[in-house]
Amino acid sequence: MSELFDAVDALVASRSPLPSAEERKRLRQAHGLTLDDVAGALKVRRATVSAWESAKKPTEPRGPEREAYARLLKQLAELYPAPQERSAPVPATLTGASDPAETGTLPAAPAPEAAAVTDHENTQAPAPAASAPAAAARPARTTRPASTSRRPGARKAAPAGTPAGIPAGGTDPRFENGPLAVVDVEDGKVLAYCTGGLVLDVPAKSLPSLVDWTLTEAKLGQAKLSGPGKDADPLLVLTEAALERYGLPATLTEQERIAGRIPEGHKVVKQLTRAQWQLTKRGFGPWARIYRPATGSERACVQLCIPSWNALDTRHWGAAGQLAPAELARLLGVYASRVMTPRGSTAVTGLELMTALHPPTRASEPDADGKRHSEHNPGSLGKDPVDCAPCEAPDGHPLLADLPRFHVRGPAEKLFEEAYDWARPMTDAECLRRNLVGLDVNMAFAAGANGLIVGLGAPTHVKNPVFDAKLPGSWLVDLSHVDLSRVKVAKDRWAQLDADLLPSPFTPTGERPEGPAWYATPTVAYAVELGYDVAPVEAYVRYENGRYLDAWYTRLRDAYLATMADLGVDADLSPAGFLAAMDGYRSRDPQLAIVVSAIKATVKGGLGKLRERPRGEGWKPGEPWRALARPTWRPDIRAAVISRTRINFHRKIVKHAAFTGQYPVAILSDCVVYAVDGDSPLDFLPYRDGKPLPGGFKLGVNPGLVKHEGTQSVLWGEGVREQFDAPALNLARYIKDGTVTSIDKGE
């Protein structure tokens, strides 16, 4: 009989209403329980419990968790009954309270420019975004009413337990079905899998009619990210079954793959032409754009993503292209809601995100006749490209057409700001250590972009300038006199270091410069910070400047932190808790782990696109290439970000060496390796009372903080170097899993 009673209790609990999110939080805190305490007892993630208590859009537990959670809340309610009366909260402006916790209200989200701070290590984590929808089984399709043959399927409720963070719709009724859909064929019927578990019936029989349906009935798209910007076009992802239904090949031939498109004479391309649809210059490829010329402010454009044509690069999207339609819609929907609707590769999307957040033009104030006109949007790069400085131009640029054919430019002719690739032989003392431990900087290049002042306009050439650390540009200056054996590490504190064990901060190879060379502003500013005078010979400076990348950084940072929180890695974890949470975090939700990889690739790829090189097309040195026509072709901005990232890294290394006497043995981009006796970063990072060394390495998930990259034995490192006869082999390249299949010839 007791078993029957227990079953009845469980049945009632599984359907009984739960108290409000505010009351749930009050009861937990009244008993002194943390989110981790509740999550551990219920065997769920910390982020799940946090979502149950979310003041904005609380989620509801389900299944056994709901039963147990209801039981917990009931017992706590008996111990801590709610007050009989609660007075309405007094506005902060009347009470003078500045802490949101004192007023019981949440602060308004800051503007993107205000949210980003100059010191990337002091960046506060944003308020947790709503968790991504839980992975669900392939949802049942909706049916189309027989009397309405041209209507999309009725809305299907999202699967139980799906939070409201990534809804099928949004506040904009034009895009209530989300930013994208994965089109598939099941049992002979064409279905569109949208975000939030929604499935639409697709009546289109041909690709032109599919485009028409998308624009007129599907209600797909995404609202603009900036006031003067444009709404994102709807994205359709076509599965192999959908390709077959609409007369497209499941895969590209070798010739088509090299060309990046199917032939212009293909029957589907002809169908689009007859229906008066157009393709962009890149044609019908993995990321095709189908459009008609805009009429006024109304756009008519649909983008296609074709995974089986390698639209989703496995280096960045993993196995996303192999997912079921509903799962792929969920994965891309999370990325679209937190970053933006993909516009192509992650690199293309990263660049497009910059423009979406800072559109080149805006509407002017009304003139005398009440009409508005297009004008330059302050803080943007404008709509017209500008020439770079000759020292910033890559080889083959039209500015260098007069150079001799085989001339090789040296440091005094060419700006060469790149990430670190440096290593050195280990000392005798280091060889006696037990392990090599690697640290990796989270979102290093994003952190380098945060708060960085970059040029917005064309450069101005100046002779014998006085260096100004606040003026972005390229400077020809001799930094060979900077001695790393004695550097300033604080305002009035100098440190004695072993310069032979440190890389130079002024070259990506870590070698000390031998004379004048071109440097970006952050590199020269660091020489001044170390306590040395600088005397530039000439410079190309940009008097029109601003923090162009701040909103871009903030958007990507928030996307990264929200997704990592969904994977159980929160920004407020202790160092030990962070390392524990990072252990196996990808296996907790492989789809969200792919989103994390895509966000990181968006950062690096977007910055790389600022200096895009020729991509075939019959280009010859000295001739312009297509990317030069973009206002976002800005090698100086890319150089400034890389310069600042490398300098930030070196600053931490110097602080760590001055405080601990430990020196790196290898650095690759954003990874550094130390020889130590322990096997964890906690064994050698100088934490005191839980606080890290100011200005040094700090464990955490925020951009600019570090995580554990990997641990290998010193014997492994020396064995690899001996095997390949390379005493300075860069072990940072292999520290993650210890696998070494081959080495670069330059090592």
XYZ file of C-alpha atoms in Angstrom:
747
model
C 0.000 0.000 0.000
C 2.844 2.425 0.826
C 4.196 2.002 -2.710
C 0.815 3.024 -4.104
C 0.740 6.088 -1.857
C 4.252 7.035 -2.980
C 3.194 6.663 -6.598
C 0.149 8.884 -6.001
C 2.323 11.508 -4.252
C 4.727 11.487 -7.186
C 1.876 11.841 -9.678
C 0.437 14.813 -7.803
C 3.853 16.449 -7.465
C 4.549 16.060 -11.178
C 1.439 18.095 -12.033
C 1.129 20.437 -9.061
C 1.947 24.120 -9.584
C 5.256 25.399 -8.300
C 5.754 28.726 -6.529
C 6.964 31.743 -8.478
C 10.606 32.051 -9.442
C 11.078 34.773 -6.833
C 9.629 32.507 -4.128
C 11.811 29.581 -5.227
C 14.898 31.736 -4.822
C 13.712 33.099 -1.460
C 13.160 29.625 -0.062
C 16.555 28.387 -1.209
C 18.392 31.374 0.227
C 16.411 31.260 3.467
C 17.809 27.790 4.129
C 21.341 28.872 3.164
C 21.472 26.684 0.062
C 23.550 27.575 -2.973
C 22.641 26.830 -6.570
C 25.318 24.143 -6.527
C 23.751 22.535 -3.447
C 20.366 22.214 -5.139
C 21.865 21.133 -8.459
C 23.897 18.410 -6.744
C 20.916 17.079 -4.824
C 18.688 16.960 -7.912
C 21.492 15.751 -10.208
C 21.071 18.607 -12.687
C 23.352 21.399 -13.845
C 23.794 24.586 -11.866
C 22.568 26.596 -14.863
C 19.343 24.551 -14.830
C 18.526 25.542 -11.264
C 19.431 29.148 -12.069
C 16.983 29.051 -15.002
C 14.233 27.755 -12.685
C 14.765 30.871 -10.557
C 15.187 33.346 -13.397
C 13.314 36.553 -12.644
C 12.691 37.330 -16.308
C 11.696 34.041 -17.932
C 11.792 31.141 -15.467
C 11.751 27.632 -16.888
C 9.802 24.739 -15.460
C 11.378 21.438 -14.362
C 9.933 18.238 -15.675
C 10.028 14.526 -15.008
C 11.615 13.200 -11.813
C 13.413 16.502 -11.279
C 10.095 18.341 -10.979
C 8.833 15.842 -8.420
C 11.971 16.183 -6.300
C 12.091 19.970 -6.719
C 8.452 20.318 -5.683
C 9.154 18.204 -2.592
C 12.130 20.384 -1.686
C 10.159 23.613 -2.085
C 7.249 22.247 -0.065
C 9.493 21.365 2.867
C 11.268 24.708 2.712
C 7.945 26.538 2.582
C 6.923 24.810 5.826
C 10.155 25.950 7.478
C 10.125 29.464 6.051
C 6.563 30.645 5.379
C 6.192 33.696 3.191
C 5.558 37.037 4.928
C 1.867 37.933 5.123
C 2.315 41.314 3.506
C 4.949 42.696 1.215
C 5.226 46.352 0.503
C 5.779 47.388 -3.080
C 9.440 47.972 -3.859
C 10.505 51.587 -3.718
C 12.276 52.825 -6.839
C 16.018 53.164 -6.445
C 15.815 56.808 -7.442
C 13.774 57.466 -4.285
C 15.727 55.338 -1.849
C 19.174 56.217 -3.144
C 20.103 52.535 -3.355
C 22.634 51.754 -6.030
C 22.898 48.001 -5.618
C 20.288 46.086 -7.645
C 20.098 43.588 -4.797
C 18.893 46.366 -2.495
C 16.063 47.471 -4.771
C 14.892 44.075 -5.931
C 15.111 45.204 -9.548
C 17.465 44.357 -12.363
C 19.534 47.111 -13.986
C 18.885 47.987 -17.589
C 21.348 46.479 -20.041
C 24.066 48.992 -20.959
C 24.677 50.117 -24.488
C 27.318 48.030 -26.275
C 29.919 50.799 -26.111
C 29.273 51.359 -22.430
C 29.293 47.678 -21.571
C 32.815 46.989 -22.793
C 35.688 47.993 -20.539
C 39.287 48.721 -21.401
C 40.832 46.163 -19.064
C 39.657 42.838 -20.454
C 40.525 41.013 -17.249
C 38.090 43.145 -15.298
C 35.250 42.385 -17.680
C 32.240 41.359 -15.663
C 30.183 38.459 -16.872
C 26.820 39.549 -18.269
C 23.596 38.508 -16.704
C 23.154 34.851 -17.627
C 21.327 34.502 -20.896
C 18.513 32.041 -21.096
C 19.746 28.537 -21.518
C 19.753 27.007 -24.954
C 16.887 24.658 -25.714
C 17.452 21.153 -24.537
C 18.143 18.630 -27.254
C 14.865 17.017 -28.181
C 13.801 14.064 -30.223
C 12.732 14.780 -33.780
C 9.489 16.705 -33.193
C 6.265 15.662 -34.806
C 5.382 17.732 -37.834
C 2.432 20.062 -37.899
C -0.361 19.518 -40.358
C -1.576 22.025 -42.863
C -5.329 22.673 -42.909
C -6.902 21.225 -46.031
C -8.698 24.457 -46.801
C -5.564 26.586 -46.723
C -3.045 25.112 -49.086
C -0.642 28.063 -48.994
C -0.339 28.634 -45.266
C 2.618 27.501 -43.212
C 1.871 24.857 -40.608
C 0.355 25.929 -37.336
C 2.684 26.702 -34.474
C 3.822 23.692 -32.515
C 4.563 24.118 -28.843
C 8.239 23.827 -27.988
C 9.232 20.570 -26.304
C 8.590 20.448 -22.572
C 11.419 21.999 -20.635
C 12.543 24.219 -23.509
C 13.465 27.612 -22.013
C 12.195 30.795 -23.555
C 15.675 32.071 -24.440
C 15.596 30.785 -28.007
C 11.917 30.859 -28.909
C 10.496 29.913 -32.251
C 9.465 33.534 -32.507
C 10.460 36.793 -30.950
C 9.077 40.212 -30.216
C 9.003 41.080 -33.922
C 5.919 39.471 -35.518
C 7.600 39.533 -38.924
C 10.063 36.919 -37.716
C 7.931 34.999 -35.253
C 9.152 31.638 -36.584
C 12.813 32.403 -35.925
C 15.847 33.343 -38.017
C 16.215 30.118 -39.990
C 14.803 26.748 -40.939
C 16.235 23.392 -41.943
C 14.309 22.085 -44.941
C 13.939 18.305 -45.170
C 11.686 15.737 -46.846
C 9.894 13.121 -44.765
C 7.367 10.611 -46.067
C 7.216 12.544 -49.317
C 6.367 15.866 -47.624
C 8.640 18.884 -47.382
C 9.081 20.148 -43.821
C 10.833 23.208 -42.415
C 12.351 22.646 -38.962
C 12.593 25.976 -37.152
C 14.047 26.950 -33.783
C 12.128 26.211 -30.610
C 10.735 22.894 -31.864
C 8.468 24.401 -34.523
C 7.898 22.462 -37.754
C 6.207 23.972 -40.810
C 4.681 22.261 -43.817
C 6.253 23.595 -47.012
C 3.967 23.693 -50.058
C 6.699 24.769 -52.517
C 7.287 22.420 -55.459
C 10.350 24.191 -56.902
C 13.223 26.271 -55.608
C 11.804 29.594 -56.919
C 8.504 28.868 -55.177
C 10.419 27.907 -52.006
C 12.060 31.336 -52.042
C 8.656 32.987 -52.567
C 7.135 30.996 -49.718
C 10.010 31.921 -47.401
C 9.543 35.639 -48.015
C 5.752 35.748 -48.017
C 4.570 33.119 -45.545
C 7.345 31.525 -43.503
C 7.923 34.538 -41.205
C 11.633 33.832 -40.964
C 14.378 36.377 -40.362
C 16.092 38.313 -37.616
C 15.705 41.903 -36.493
C 18.613 44.271 -37.038
C 21.306 44.496 -34.370
C 21.759 48.260 -34.647
C 19.381 51.163 -35.180
C 20.626 52.188 -38.640
C 21.225 48.563 -39.672
C 19.269 46.077 -41.744
C 17.259 43.048 -40.760
C 18.960 39.709 -41.394
C 17.686 37.767 -44.371
C 16.015 34.404 -43.686
C 18.311 31.395 -43.886
C 17.259 28.040 -45.321
C 19.438 24.993 -44.673
C 18.828 22.316 -47.301
C 19.347 18.663 -46.438
C 20.321 16.106 -49.075
C 16.696 15.001 -49.328
C 15.624 18.596 -49.952
C 18.339 19.014 -52.581
C 17.015 15.984 -54.422
C 13.419 17.274 -54.199
C 14.381 20.618 -55.719
C 16.631 19.239 -58.451
C 20.023 20.028 -56.958
C 22.979 17.627 -56.631
C 23.594 16.084 -53.218
C 27.327 16.807 -53.524
C 29.528 18.896 -55.780
C 31.868 17.448 -58.368
C 35.573 18.138 -57.976
C 35.387 20.846 -60.631
C 32.351 22.453 -58.979
C 34.022 22.275 -55.578
C 37.084 24.121 -56.887
C 34.889 26.707 -58.613
C 32.744 27.012 -55.471
C 29.463 26.790 -57.392
C 27.348 24.787 -59.781
C 27.419 25.837 -63.470
C 25.358 28.835 -64.551
C 23.638 26.570 -67.054
C 22.223 24.259 -64.375
C 18.474 23.773 -64.699
C 17.752 25.155 -61.213
C 19.733 28.332 -61.952
C 17.668 28.700 -65.136
C 14.464 28.262 -63.103
C 15.520 31.114 -60.823
C 16.361 33.326 -63.789
C 12.975 32.703 -65.418
C 11.300 33.625 -62.123
C 13.346 36.882 -62.137
C 15.494 35.900 -59.176
C 19.198 36.789 -59.175
C 22.333 35.312 -57.613
C 25.296 37.233 -56.221
C 28.644 37.175 -58.029
C 29.748 34.077 -56.163
C 26.918 32.162 -57.886
C 25.027 29.148 -56.597
C 27.437 27.641 -54.100
C 27.402 26.309 -50.520
C 26.238 29.723 -49.259
C 23.998 31.016 -52.047
C 22.107 34.319 -51.876
C 18.966 34.577 -53.991
C 17.463 38.053 -54.340
C 15.576 40.622 -56.327
C 16.705 44.280 -56.353
C 15.359 46.090 -53.314
C 12.291 48.270 -53.721
C 12.702 51.200 -51.379
C 13.514 49.812 -47.932
C 11.963 46.417 -48.673
C 14.488 43.639 -49.223
C 13.697 40.419 -51.040
C 16.580 38.072 -50.293
C 16.926 34.509 -49.021
C 20.180 32.784 -48.147
C 20.777 29.087 -48.590
C 23.170 26.930 -46.585
C 23.967 23.516 -48.045
C 25.881 21.335 -45.548
C 26.537 18.491 -47.999
C 28.392 21.013 -50.181
C 30.714 21.719 -47.203
C 28.987 24.932 -46.158
C 29.631 24.040 -42.506
C 33.401 23.642 -42.270
C 34.154 20.711 -39.981
C 37.099 22.608 -38.473
C 34.650 25.055 -36.910
C 31.260 23.329 -37.013
C 32.383 19.779 -36.220
C 29.756 17.210 -37.143
C 26.927 19.773 -37.387
C 26.292 18.877 -41.005
C 25.491 15.281 -39.987
C 22.834 16.179 -37.393
C 19.136 15.490 -37.754
C 17.153 18.503 -39.041
C 15.639 19.406 -35.654
C 19.034 19.219 -33.937
C 20.735 21.269 -36.643
C 17.991 23.906 -36.400
C 18.554 24.062 -32.662
C 22.336 24.394 -32.993
C 22.245 27.087 -35.696
C 19.405 28.825 -33.868
C 21.485 29.210 -30.725
C 24.348 30.661 -32.784
C 21.998 32.992 -34.668
C 20.312 34.300 -31.521
C 23.566 34.932 -29.686
C 25.849 36.013 -32.533
C 23.820 36.595 -35.714
C 22.259 34.606 -38.518
C 25.206 33.009 -40.348
C 26.097 34.859 -43.536
C 28.619 32.339 -44.818
C 31.685 30.869 -43.156
C 32.430 31.840 -39.571
C 35.019 34.279 -40.946
C 32.460 35.978 -43.185
C 29.965 36.098 -40.330
C 32.565 37.648 -38.012
C 33.200 40.426 -40.504
C 29.502 40.930 -41.234
C 28.864 41.224 -37.497
C 31.162 44.250 -37.357
C 29.141 45.950 -40.077
C 25.800 44.928 -38.578
C 26.740 46.565 -35.268
C 28.235 49.662 -36.943
C 26.385 50.230 -40.244
C 28.235 52.610 -42.582
C 25.304 54.994 -43.065
C 22.286 56.276 -41.212
C 19.285 58.471 -41.960
C 19.929 62.188 -41.568
C 17.722 64.668 -39.786
C 14.840 65.936 -41.951
C 15.801 68.711 -44.341
C 13.739 71.801 -45.123
C 11.307 69.672 -47.138
C 11.017 67.084 -44.376
C 13.023 64.468 -46.287
C 15.779 62.347 -44.794
C 18.980 61.434 -46.615
C 21.684 58.835 -46.164
C 24.706 60.128 -44.271
C 27.844 58.735 -42.662
C 27.203 56.893 -39.432
C 29.718 58.186 -36.838
C 31.898 55.452 -35.388
C 31.669 53.261 -38.477
C 34.205 52.607 -41.231
C 31.987 54.333 -43.785
C 30.770 52.938 -47.083
C 33.902 53.666 -49.138
C 37.226 51.827 -48.790
C 40.374 53.704 -47.800
C 43.958 52.945 -48.786
C 46.243 51.473 -46.185
C 49.733 52.796 -45.512
C 52.494 51.302 -47.708
C 54.054 49.571 -44.695
C 50.682 47.976 -43.873
C 50.132 46.618 -47.390
C 50.702 42.883 -47.889
C 52.997 41.713 -50.666
C 51.431 42.107 -54.099
C 49.294 45.121 -53.127
C 48.895 47.820 -55.830
C 50.715 50.321 -53.573
C 53.839 48.167 -53.980
C 53.628 47.779 -57.752
C 56.793 49.870 -58.283
C 58.997 47.606 -56.158
C 61.437 45.304 -57.977
C 59.859 41.947 -58.788
C 61.847 39.817 -56.345
C 62.329 42.453 -53.651
C 61.867 41.125 -50.097
C 60.749 43.792 -47.651
C 62.432 43.845 -44.264
C 61.191 45.069 -40.863
C 61.940 48.692 -41.804
C 59.605 48.431 -44.808
C 56.809 46.160 -43.641
C 54.548 46.053 -40.599
C 54.722 42.513 -39.251
C 52.406 42.140 -36.248
C 51.602 38.473 -35.760
C 50.909 36.079 -32.895
C 53.729 34.333 -31.026
C 55.484 31.230 -32.317
C 58.469 30.962 -29.950
C 60.263 28.243 -28.016
C 63.638 27.694 -26.361
C 65.654 24.770 -24.992
C 64.934 23.941 -21.372
C 67.490 24.776 -18.697
C 69.075 22.053 -16.567
C 66.823 23.007 -13.673
C 63.717 22.794 -15.865
C 64.745 19.359 -17.142
C 64.614 18.143 -13.544
C 60.998 19.229 -13.242
C 58.304 16.619 -13.522
C 55.794 18.064 -15.995
C 55.097 20.577 -18.719
C 51.804 22.391 -18.113
C 50.098 24.472 -20.796
C 47.850 27.478 -20.208
C 45.514 28.778 -22.912
C 44.000 32.270 -22.962
C 40.230 32.258 -23.480
C 39.103 34.237 -26.527
C 42.517 35.920 -26.566
C 42.010 37.964 -29.728
C 38.539 39.044 -28.660
C 40.044 40.270 -25.386
C 42.715 42.098 -27.389
C 39.982 43.915 -29.317
C 38.143 45.040 -26.188
C 38.545 48.757 -25.590
C 41.120 49.093 -28.376
C 41.213 52.431 -30.195
C 41.532 51.807 -33.928
C 41.633 54.048 -36.964
C 38.375 54.738 -38.757
C 39.705 56.755 -41.683
C 42.712 57.056 -43.953
C 46.265 57.346 -42.537
C 48.286 60.549 -42.351
C 52.039 60.376 -42.942
C 54.128 62.170 -40.289
C 57.928 62.646 -40.069
C 59.708 62.511 -36.682
C 56.471 62.362 -34.689
C 56.163 62.423 -30.920
C 54.747 59.063 -29.913
C 51.172 59.138 -28.606
C 49.885 55.901 -27.104
C 46.287 57.014 -27.738
C 46.819 57.581 -31.455
C 46.324 54.439 -33.578
C 48.738 53.919 -36.422
C 52.007 52.369 -37.567
C 55.337 53.697 -36.261
C 58.872 53.261 -37.592
C 60.981 53.116 -34.438
C 64.074 51.372 -33.085
C 63.222 49.224 -30.026
C 66.434 47.196 -29.978
C 67.581 49.089 -26.859
C 64.771 47.693 -24.688
C 66.463 45.369 -22.185
C 64.198 42.739 -20.663
C 66.699 42.020 -17.891
C 65.471 45.187 -16.183
C 61.868 46.222 -16.717
C 59.294 48.287 -14.919
C 56.516 46.041 -13.559
C 54.684 48.706 -11.548
C 54.630 52.477 -11.299
C 57.774 52.734 -9.164
C 58.978 49.144 -9.191
C 61.621 47.629 -11.447
C 62.355 43.918 -11.703
C 65.522 42.026 -12.609
C 64.786 39.169 -15.010
C 66.712 36.630 -17.044
C 66.231 38.067 -20.531
C 67.621 34.924 -22.175
C 64.609 32.969 -20.921
C 62.027 35.458 -22.186
C 60.768 36.152 -25.725
C 60.986 39.674 -27.045
C 57.553 41.323 -27.025
C 58.331 43.107 -30.291
C 58.543 40.194 -32.737
C 56.326 37.131 -33.233
C 59.410 34.906 -33.248
C 60.493 36.303 -29.871
C 63.862 37.424 -31.276
C 65.212 40.794 -30.200
C 64.901 43.431 -32.956
C 68.147 44.611 -34.501
C 67.155 48.073 -35.673
C 64.243 50.280 -36.766
C 61.055 48.420 -37.630
C 57.373 49.166 -38.134
C 55.113 48.534 -35.152
C 51.457 49.111 -34.296
C 50.661 51.536 -31.491
C 50.156 48.908 -28.691
C 53.648 47.469 -29.293
C 55.390 50.840 -29.025
C 53.270 51.785 -26.024
C 54.482 48.635 -24.247
C 58.115 49.687 -24.688
C 57.242 52.930 -22.912
C 55.389 50.972 -20.213
C 58.517 48.868 -19.595
C 60.362 52.094 -18.786
C 62.168 52.947 -22.034
C 62.124 56.025 -24.263
C 61.094 55.775 -27.903
C 61.858 58.096 -30.816
C 59.872 57.247 -33.974
C 61.432 58.208 -37.300
C 58.112 58.388 -39.120
C 54.552 57.173 -38.748
C 51.233 56.694 -40.471
C 48.652 57.774 -37.915
C 44.871 57.956 -38.001
C 43.402 61.032 -36.395
C 39.864 59.791 -37.016
C 39.561 56.902 -34.614
C 37.368 55.183 -32.068
C 36.557 51.949 -30.259
C 35.014 50.349 -33.313
C 35.319 46.768 -32.052
C 33.779 47.228 -28.603
C 30.231 46.262 -29.562
C 31.601 43.356 -31.619
C 33.596 42.121 -28.648
C 30.647 42.489 -26.279
C 28.321 40.534 -28.554
C 30.774 37.657 -28.957
C 31.792 37.673 -25.295
C 28.175 37.421 -24.178
C 27.532 34.628 -26.683
C 30.565 32.709 -25.459
C 29.826 33.115 -21.753
C 26.140 32.260 -22.125
C 26.937 29.092 -24.043
C 29.676 28.060 -21.620
C 27.236 28.614 -18.747
C 24.797 26.276 -20.478
C 27.617 23.733 -20.487
C 28.088 24.129 -16.744
C 31.053 26.533 -16.797
C 30.013 29.736 -15.052
C 31.937 32.971 -14.715
C 31.757 33.025 -10.904
C 33.411 29.663 -10.216
C 36.425 29.343 -7.953
C 39.729 28.380 -9.658
C 39.377 24.749 -8.571
C 35.696 24.732 -9.475
C 36.482 26.174 -12.878
C 39.047 23.478 -13.648
C 36.588 20.802 -12.532
C 33.798 22.297 -14.644
C 36.047 22.455 -17.725
C 36.860 18.767 -17.423
C 34.722 17.085 -20.055
C 32.439 20.078 -20.569
C 32.037 19.297 -24.282
C 30.432 15.942 -23.584
C 27.614 17.525 -21.547
C 25.969 18.865 -24.688
C 27.953 18.169 -27.883
C 25.746 20.514 -29.912
C 26.408 23.493 -27.664
C 30.101 22.569 -27.656
C 30.000 23.030 -31.437
C 28.465 26.481 -30.904
C 31.403 27.388 -28.647
C 33.866 26.347 -31.359
C 31.945 28.355 -33.944
C 31.976 31.468 -31.745
C 35.748 31.211 -31.316
C 36.188 30.736 -35.063
C 34.002 33.792 -35.657
C 36.453 35.897 -33.651
C 39.615 34.693 -35.375
C 38.081 34.456 -38.822
C 36.498 37.898 -38.641
C 39.820 39.491 -37.717
C 41.573 37.528 -40.472
C 39.099 38.846 -43.041
C 40.304 42.385 -42.271
C 43.429 41.485 -44.281
C 41.980 39.017 -46.778
C 44.396 38.038 -49.524
C 43.627 37.276 -53.205
C 41.674 34.084 -53.764
C 42.602 33.021 -57.268
C 40.406 34.672 -59.908
C 43.415 35.167 -62.184
C 45.005 37.717 -59.857
C 48.550 38.946 -60.556
C 50.871 40.834 -58.151
C 50.367 44.582 -58.361
C 46.711 44.279 -59.345
C 43.811 44.964 -56.976
C 41.754 42.034 -55.730
C 38.101 41.882 -54.775
C 38.494 42.323 -51.012
C 40.180 45.722 -51.466
C 36.826 47.170 -52.524
C 35.409 46.621 -49.027
C 35.548 49.380 -46.391
C 36.207 46.529 -43.933
C 39.496 45.611 -45.628
C 41.625 47.125 -42.868
C 44.983 45.405 -42.241
C 45.857 48.124 -39.731
C 42.972 47.107 -37.457
C 43.967 43.457 -37.651
C 47.582 44.376 -36.835
C 46.509 46.484 -33.848
C 44.402 43.659 -32.377
C 47.184 41.083 -32.797
C 49.736 43.527 -31.383
C 47.642 44.184 -28.308
C 46.916 40.473 -27.817
C 50.624 39.601 -27.957
C 51.516 42.465 -25.613
C 48.807 41.446 -23.118
C 50.279 37.949 -23.147
C 53.847 39.165 -22.627
C 52.776 41.433 -19.781
C 51.356 38.453 -17.883
C 54.501 36.412 -18.561
C 56.712 39.187 -17.189
C 54.560 39.653 -14.079
C 54.613 35.904 -13.482
C 58.395 35.702 -13.915
C 59.039 38.668 -11.632
C 56.879 37.189 -8.877
C 57.673 33.449 -9.135
C 60.963 33.161 -11.035
C 59.260 30.829 -13.548
C 59.805 31.362 -17.268
C 57.940 29.914 -20.261
C 59.579 27.269 -22.416
C 57.215 27.651 -25.388
C 54.493 30.003 -26.641
C 52.178 29.494 -29.583
C 49.585 32.172 -30.297
C 47.522 32.122 -27.073
C 49.087 29.063 -25.381
C 52.092 29.126 -23.032
C 53.958 26.146 -21.519
C 55.838 26.041 -18.193
C 58.068 23.317 -16.708
C 56.812 22.669 -13.150
C 56.646 19.937 -10.550
C 52.854 19.736 -10.404
C 50.380 18.625 -13.027
C 47.743 21.361 -12.684
C 47.796 25.156 -13.123
C 46.874 25.418 -9.439
C 50.244 23.868 -8.601
C 52.233 26.835 -9.895
C 49.949 29.846 -10.409
C 50.452 32.220 -7.445
C 47.045 32.401 -5.784
C 46.873 33.910 -2.306
C 43.656 33.594 -0.337
C 41.934 32.700 -3.594
C 43.154 35.840 -5.323
C 45.494 35.725 -8.335
C 48.645 37.725 -8.925
C 47.585 41.222 -10.073
C 48.299 41.501 -13.775
C 49.286 37.834 -14.033
C 47.489 34.697 -15.119
C 44.041 34.078 -13.672
C 41.928 30.964 -14.133
C 38.405 31.571 -15.377
C 36.071 31.480 -18.339
C 36.032 35.195 -19.151
C 37.928 36.378 -22.256
C 41.529 37.154 -21.296
C 41.581 34.649 -18.438
C 43.242 31.256 -18.825
C 42.285 27.596 -18.773
C 44.288 24.386 -18.556
C 45.427 23.409 -22.064
C 47.158 20.161 -21.175
C 49.894 18.435 -19.163
C 52.691 16.229 -20.474
C 55.838 14.979 -18.769
C 59.186 16.710 -19.204
C 60.531 13.367 -20.443
C 57.898 13.463 -23.188
C 58.989 16.961 -24.222
C 62.685 16.146 -24.306
C 61.966 12.879 -26.090
C 60.005 14.638 -28.848
C 62.725 17.237 -29.318
C 65.379 14.556 -29.489
C 63.303 12.447 -31.885
C 62.994 15.298 -34.357
C 66.431 16.738 -33.594
C 64.862 20.094 -32.737
C 66.058 21.516 -29.375
C 63.636 24.442 -29.734
C 60.639 22.514 -31.053
C 57.506 24.444 -30.053
C 55.927 22.075 -27.528
C 52.933 24.382 -27.113
C 51.663 23.034 -30.423
C 51.378 19.494 -29.030
C 50.816 19.995 -25.300
C 47.061 19.360 -25.453
C 47.135 15.628 -26.136
C 50.822 14.914 -26.692
C 50.330 13.680 -30.255
C 53.170 14.640 -32.611
C 52.843 13.280 -36.137
C 55.139 15.720 -37.919
C 56.799 19.069 -37.400
C 57.086 22.218 -39.445
C 60.315 22.530 -41.385
C 60.988 25.845 -39.753
C 61.185 24.348 -36.284
